[in-house]
């Protein structure tokens, strides 16, 4: 259905509101920076440091940073020139102004975002509260901190970099620096760990102040729905995942199980249920006594049917390593949720990794919301401008490139079937290689990259492969991807944080490569997000370099089949199979339908993110409330008193035995212990309700409303129950023996952090996405609430290990 004139106007208005196209206010600041910078060119190095110290004193005294911007930026520009031989371009200075003012800057690939980030980071560091530059991975955090360190140090500022392997003392030192480079997930994990600290000395982070997010659309959009988790040890299920995996592996698709229309869910047929019941000799699989077994069979079926080796994950060192769908990289410490991790390990015949009891969880949007000041930069912000404005209040500022982009983005070549596409793709690569032109091919999976490399090898074309299996070689492979005659086959790893130089790392054959047309980027599939496609295109045409890009697409590609291209293309437009790319009268219409399908998928994913945000918002408010109380107890601002209120006689006796100060110390320790235990139990209850709340939809109720109602009710009495539990625990202790500081009150002996992969949405969770704010029905309450309660109970006490 075509949008109405009003809808088109509304979309244009929203886009214009989310994107700033008038750069006049920023250009005025750039002019002032340049004017002041001219006066610094002959100044001695000591003058730069003294001037920076004077600016720091003014900032600490409370002077607004906006007024200090021109002088600070001028100093940074001069320091960068003297230490790195790089003087920021006007576009980089303009980007720095926008970043200081809390904007999301869009800068094309190769325009120097790393140096541009130093300008606002240094300015905000002057206030003495720390500035964080959040990078895409540990390598970039380490690299950028080392690379930009001389600039900061020339101005008397300190620099730190947080790495995932660091211990508490190293992290504390890195956070104490004026500017700290780290990944967003490490900031989130340390934020979660702070919520379990039993002593102020255990904290490693300072209060958050300013964050500048690199590759912002990836972190703020693509990873926004990925929960960060901290867990502690707990008992595992007694069920045998290997036996269940073997039973499920013997089931045939179509007869025993089926997928939904988009391939996001899978379920047993009646015949499949009969087979499982017979093989496991369990009786009725849907009996209450088999509730845990049913869940584990469902997880095993999900692992078998929906998760593909060398696509969604790889096996490395006898462990499952998850591959990020947006970057093609292995994501350290990411797991599938609940029992799905164990089901996948059993499917592959791997040792089962220990499960964990959830101690705390949050998402990147909630972590970033802790920063009073937030900004970001990326090369692909405009397609997501509306969502970025709605979720984070960030307006996009497109910065013109220093040199105009001359890359030629060729129209897609569309084929009727995959074999024809592959033959044309190989012929295109062979032809470019024969001319000596470097080619970078972006594939959709590890499996596809290895298959294409094998086909090219058979055709006599040597190539280098970059995927999740050899990600440690990324820097070396990408460094030579622009060399004369180079052919590089890569997953989406080549799409972000990489810089391909024409002629190779040392640009030895730059002129020859440029004469051949520069880097040729080829995409073998359209992605679910146009931004990912644009990132791949952006590897070519760096800083005005020549280059071109093209996507090879077939109507049998997984994305098009999965989301129903056949349903979008009228029968009269469907061509018969042919070897040549589609180029007749109907070809433009088919290309438009491919683009429309991609927009539809983007809309679905956007709705999923919005729905998950609605479910997580209440939990985050509850976490914030409880965390504020916990912090006041930890720091001693909350003097306690529950012991005296709820057990006055025991309190008086304890004070008489050990003194008021000792009782207060014990009460603080016990209160922290009870807060942590209560929050852990509350998170388990929330997970149970969230996974079972779909049942209320059977009777026409709104799952979101029901979820909020039940979770709010459970939280409302939490404060009082914690205080009563604290008093009861203290009354039962012999404080004379110092039991209040004993082993029973310490935190978990071991904790670990990981990311939960959100692609493993179960059939139960899928129903959360399709409901609005429907009205309640009296009959629905009667018929569905017992089911919901039963579900929550068995999930609570018989939850599979994850």
Tab-separated table of C-alpha atoms in Angstrom, residues 324-531:
chain	number	residue	atom	x	y	z
A	324	UNK	CA	28.003	-11.497	15.283
A	325	UNK	CA	25.566	-11.170	12.389
A	326	UNK	CA	26.438	-7.510	11.848
A	327	UNK	CA	30.237	-7.687	11.941
A	328	UNK	CA	31.087	-11.277	11.077
A	329	UNK	CA	33.424	-11.336	14.080
A	330	UNK	CA	33.462	-13.779	16.948
A	331	UNK	CA	32.047	-12.021	19.996
A	332	UNK	CA	33.957	-12.862	23.138
A	333	UNK	CA	31.844	-13.994	26.087
A	334	UNK	CA	28.555	-14.094	24.197
A	335	UNK	CA	26.191	-16.982	24.922
A	336	UNK	CA	22.802	-18.165	23.850
A	337	UNK	CA	20.155	-17.757	26.571
A	338	UNK	CA	18.727	-20.357	28.940
A	339	UNK	CA	19.166	-24.014	27.960
A	340	UNK	CA	19.866	-23.205	24.317
A	341	UNK	CA	23.608	-22.964	24.973
A	342	UNK	CA	23.635	-26.482	26.431
A	343	UNK	CA	21.454	-27.757	23.573
A	344	UNK	CA	23.893	-26.374	21.007
A	345	UNK	CA	26.897	-27.840	22.828
A	346	UNK	CA	25.129	-31.211	22.901
A	347	UNK	CA	24.263	-30.950	19.204
A	348	UNK	CA	27.971	-30.499	18.398
A	349	UNK	CA	29.097	-33.150	20.894
A	350	UNK	CA	31.078	-30.607	22.934
A	351	UNK	CA	31.680	-30.490	26.703
A	352	UNK	CA	28.880	-28.626	28.464
A	353	UNK	CA	29.971	-25.307	29.926
A	354	UNK	CA	28.683	-24.413	33.411
A	355	UNK	CA	25.460	-22.479	33.683
A	356	UNK	CA	24.895	-19.526	35.950
A	357	UNK	CA	22.402	-17.862	38.235
A	358	UNK	CA	21.560	-14.360	37.028
A	359	UNK	CA	22.935	-11.743	39.443
A	360	UNK	CA	22.437	-8.650	37.340
A	361	UNK	CA	21.539	-7.608	33.824
A	362	UNK	CA	21.229	-4.450	31.778
A	363	UNK	CA	21.461	-3.305	28.161
A	364	UNK	CA	23.768	-0.863	26.432
A	365	UNK	CA	21.072	1.847	26.147
A	366	UNK	CA	20.625	1.731	29.914
A	367	UNK	CA	24.381	1.880	30.484
A	368	UNK	CA	24.750	4.830	28.129
A	369	UNK	CA	21.856	6.567	29.848
A	370	UNK	CA	24.109	6.848	32.931
A	371	UNK	CA	26.258	9.409	31.081
A	372	UNK	CA	24.942	12.961	31.517
A	373	UNK	CA	26.600	13.844	28.199
A	374	UNK	CA	26.520	11.514	25.193
A	375	UNK	CA	27.720	11.886	21.596
A	376	UNK	CA	28.626	9.561	18.760
A	377	UNK	CA	30.150	9.205	15.327
A	378	UNK	CA	29.806	6.770	12.445
A	379	UNK	CA	29.813	6.641	8.662
A	380	UNK	CA	26.190	5.421	8.442
A	381	UNK	CA	23.864	7.395	10.697
A	382	UNK	CA	21.234	8.939	8.445
A	383	UNK	CA	19.257	5.747	7.686
A	384	UNK	CA	18.706	5.327	11.440
A	385	UNK	CA	18.327	9.030	12.290
A	386	UNK	CA	14.698	8.786	13.451
A	387	UNK	CA	15.411	5.865	15.754
A	388	UNK	CA	18.548	7.477	17.172
A	389	UNK	CA	16.624	10.671	17.893
A	390	UNK	CA	13.714	8.812	19.496
A	391	UNK	CA	15.794	6.466	21.684
A	392	UNK	CA	18.742	8.673	22.632
A	393	UNK	CA	17.797	12.238	21.754
A	394	UNK	CA	20.766	12.368	19.385
A	395	UNK	CA	20.450	14.478	16.241
A	396	UNK	CA	22.592	13.545	13.256
A	397	UNK	CA	25.062	16.064	11.826
A	398	UNK	CA	26.405	14.982	8.416
A	399	UNK	CA	29.920	16.357	7.932
A	400	UNK	CA	30.996	16.971	4.327
A	401	UNK	CA	34.092	14.962	3.339
A	402	UNK	CA	37.475	16.653	3.121
A	403	UNK	CA	37.685	15.412	-0.443
A	404	UNK	CA	34.542	14.613	-2.473
A	405	UNK	CA	33.689	10.930	-2.725
A	406	UNK	CA	34.118	9.729	-6.314
A	407	UNK	CA	33.262	6.080	-5.662
A	408	UNK	CA	30.862	4.656	-8.226
A	409	UNK	CA	28.045	2.665	-6.612
A	410	UNK	CA	26.811	0.475	-9.434
A	411	UNK	CA	23.244	-0.866	-9.539
A	412	UNK	CA	22.674	-4.385	-8.222
A	413	UNK	CA	22.934	-7.301	-10.609
A	414	UNK	CA	19.830	-9.403	-9.977
A	415	UNK	CA	19.692	-13.083	-10.938
A	416	UNK	CA	16.898	-15.622	-10.935
A	417	UNK	CA	18.841	-18.304	-9.033
A	418	UNK	CA	21.947	-18.693	-6.909
A	419	UNK	CA	23.968	-20.822	-9.340
A	420	UNK	CA	23.727	-18.158	-12.042
A	421	UNK	CA	24.709	-15.495	-9.549
A	422	UNK	CA	27.727	-17.462	-8.395
A	423	UNK	CA	28.968	-18.055	-11.938
A	424	UNK	CA	28.634	-14.358	-12.779
A	425	UNK	CA	30.278	-13.383	-9.500
A	426	UNK	CA	33.276	-15.625	-10.098
A	427	UNK	CA	33.624	-14.370	-13.671
A	428	UNK	CA	33.565	-10.754	-12.434
A	429	UNK	CA	36.278	-11.445	-9.847
A	430	UNK	CA	38.421	-13.366	-12.338
A	431	UNK	CA	38.191	-10.502	-14.828
A	432	UNK	CA	39.113	-7.809	-12.290
A	433	UNK	CA	41.992	-9.907	-10.961
A	434	UNK	CA	43.323	-10.444	-14.474
A	435	UNK	CA	43.561	-6.682	-14.886
A	436	UNK	CA	45.345	-6.338	-11.544
A	437	UNK	CA	42.533	-4.464	-9.832
A	438	UNK	CA	42.163	-5.281	-6.110
A	439	UNK	CA	38.817	-6.820	-5.157
A	440	UNK	CA	37.215	-7.015	-1.718
A	441	UNK	CA	34.266	-9.422	-1.591
A	442	UNK	CA	31.846	-9.185	1.338
A	443	UNK	CA	29.995	-12.437	2.088
A	444	UNK	CA	27.152	-13.221	4.444
A	445	UNK	CA	28.727	-16.022	6.493
A	446	UNK	CA	31.877	-17.990	7.284
A	447	UNK	CA	30.476	-20.861	5.255
A	448	UNK	CA	29.922	-18.712	2.170
A	449	UNK	CA	33.359	-17.091	2.400
A	450	UNK	CA	35.099	-20.472	2.464
A	451	UNK	CA	32.971	-21.858	-0.370
A	452	UNK	CA	33.666	-18.863	-2.602
A	453	UNK	CA	37.393	-19.048	-1.842
A	454	UNK	CA	37.415	-22.704	-2.899
A	455	UNK	CA	35.591	-21.894	-6.149
A	456	UNK	CA	38.063	-19.098	-6.937
A	457	UNK	CA	41.029	-21.330	-6.171
A	458	UNK	CA	39.664	-23.849	-8.653
A	459	UNK	CA	39.463	-21.013	-11.203
A	460	UNK	CA	43.124	-20.165	-10.603
A	461	UNK	CA	42.553	-17.012	-8.544
A	462	UNK	CA	44.579	-16.845	-5.304
A	463	UNK	CA	42.772	-15.048	-2.513
A	464	UNK	CA	42.966	-14.371	1.190
A	465	UNK	CA	40.024	-15.231	3.428
A	466	UNK	CA	39.037	-13.213	6.450
A	467	UNK	CA	36.312	-14.569	8.709
A	468	UNK	CA	35.584	-15.444	12.308
A	469	UNK	CA	37.891	-18.468	12.156
A	470	UNK	CA	41.005	-16.346	11.551
A	471	UNK	CA	39.942	-13.012	13.011
A	472	UNK	CA	43.352	-12.572	14.652
A	473	UNK	CA	44.753	-11.989	11.142
A	474	UNK	CA	42.280	-9.180	10.401
A	475	UNK	CA	44.719	-6.269	10.535
A	476	UNK	CA	47.302	-8.010	8.317
A	477	UNK	CA	44.733	-9.136	5.733
A	478	UNK	CA	42.969	-5.775	5.463
A	479	UNK	CA	46.295	-3.915	5.292
A	480	UNK	CA	47.022	-5.583	1.941
A	481	UNK	CA	43.460	-5.761	0.576
A	482	UNK	CA	44.141	-2.737	-1.656
A	483	UNK	CA	47.369	-4.137	-3.115
A	484	UNK	CA	47.768	-4.652	-6.847
A	485	UNK	CA	45.950	-7.854	-7.879
A	486	UNK	CA	44.765	-8.664	-4.352
A	487	UNK	CA	41.538	-10.633	-3.919
A	488	UNK	CA	40.143	-10.661	-0.384
A	489	UNK	CA	37.083	-12.676	0.641
A	490	UNK	CA	35.615	-11.473	3.907
A	491	UNK	CA	32.532	-11.661	6.058
A	492	UNK	CA	31.157	-8.415	7.479
A	493	UNK	CA	34.418	-8.092	9.422
A	494	UNK	CA	35.629	-5.845	6.616
A	495	UNK	CA	32.698	-3.494	7.100
A	496	UNK	CA	33.672	-1.540	10.219
A	497	UNK	CA	36.822	-0.262	11.848
A	498	UNK	CA	38.953	-1.095	8.820
A	499	UNK	CA	40.896	1.148	6.455
A	500	UNK	CA	41.911	-0.204	3.030
A	501	UNK	CA	44.760	1.773	1.484
A	502	UNK	CA	45.248	1.681	-2.279
A	503	UNK	CA	48.465	-0.039	-3.286
A	504	UNK	CA	48.831	-1.936	0.004
A	505	UNK	CA	49.789	-0.952	3.540
A	506	UNK	CA	52.702	1.180	2.353
A	507	UNK	CA	50.763	2.430	-0.717
A	508	UNK	CA	53.675	1.272	-2.896
A	509	UNK	CA	51.464	0.728	-5.976
A	510	UNK	CA	48.926	3.432	-5.262
A	511	UNK	CA	49.106	5.130	-8.655
A	512	UNK	CA	48.800	1.837	-10.530
A	513	UNK	CA	45.753	0.757	-8.517
A	514	UNK	CA	44.148	4.176	-8.911
A	515	UNK	CA	44.606	3.992	-12.670
A	516	UNK	CA	42.729	0.670	-12.670
A	517	UNK	CA	39.746	2.244	-10.893
A	518	UNK	CA	40.742	1.743	-7.277
A	519	UNK	CA	39.325	-0.872	-4.928
A	520	UNK	CA	36.380	-2.874	-6.252
A	521	UNK	CA	33.985	-3.868	-3.461
A	522	UNK	CA	31.512	-6.654	-4.232
A	523	UNK	CA	28.674	-7.731	-1.946
A	524	UNK	CA	27.305	-11.245	-2.416
A	525	UNK	CA	24.076	-10.663	-0.491
A	526	UNK	CA	21.901	-7.858	0.725
A	527	UNK	CA	21.886	-7.594	4.516
A	528	UNK	CA	18.921	-7.121	6.825
A	529	UNK	CA	20.116	-3.555	7.346
A	530	UNK	CA	21.008	-1.096	4.600
A	531	UNK	CA	23.529	0.449	6.971
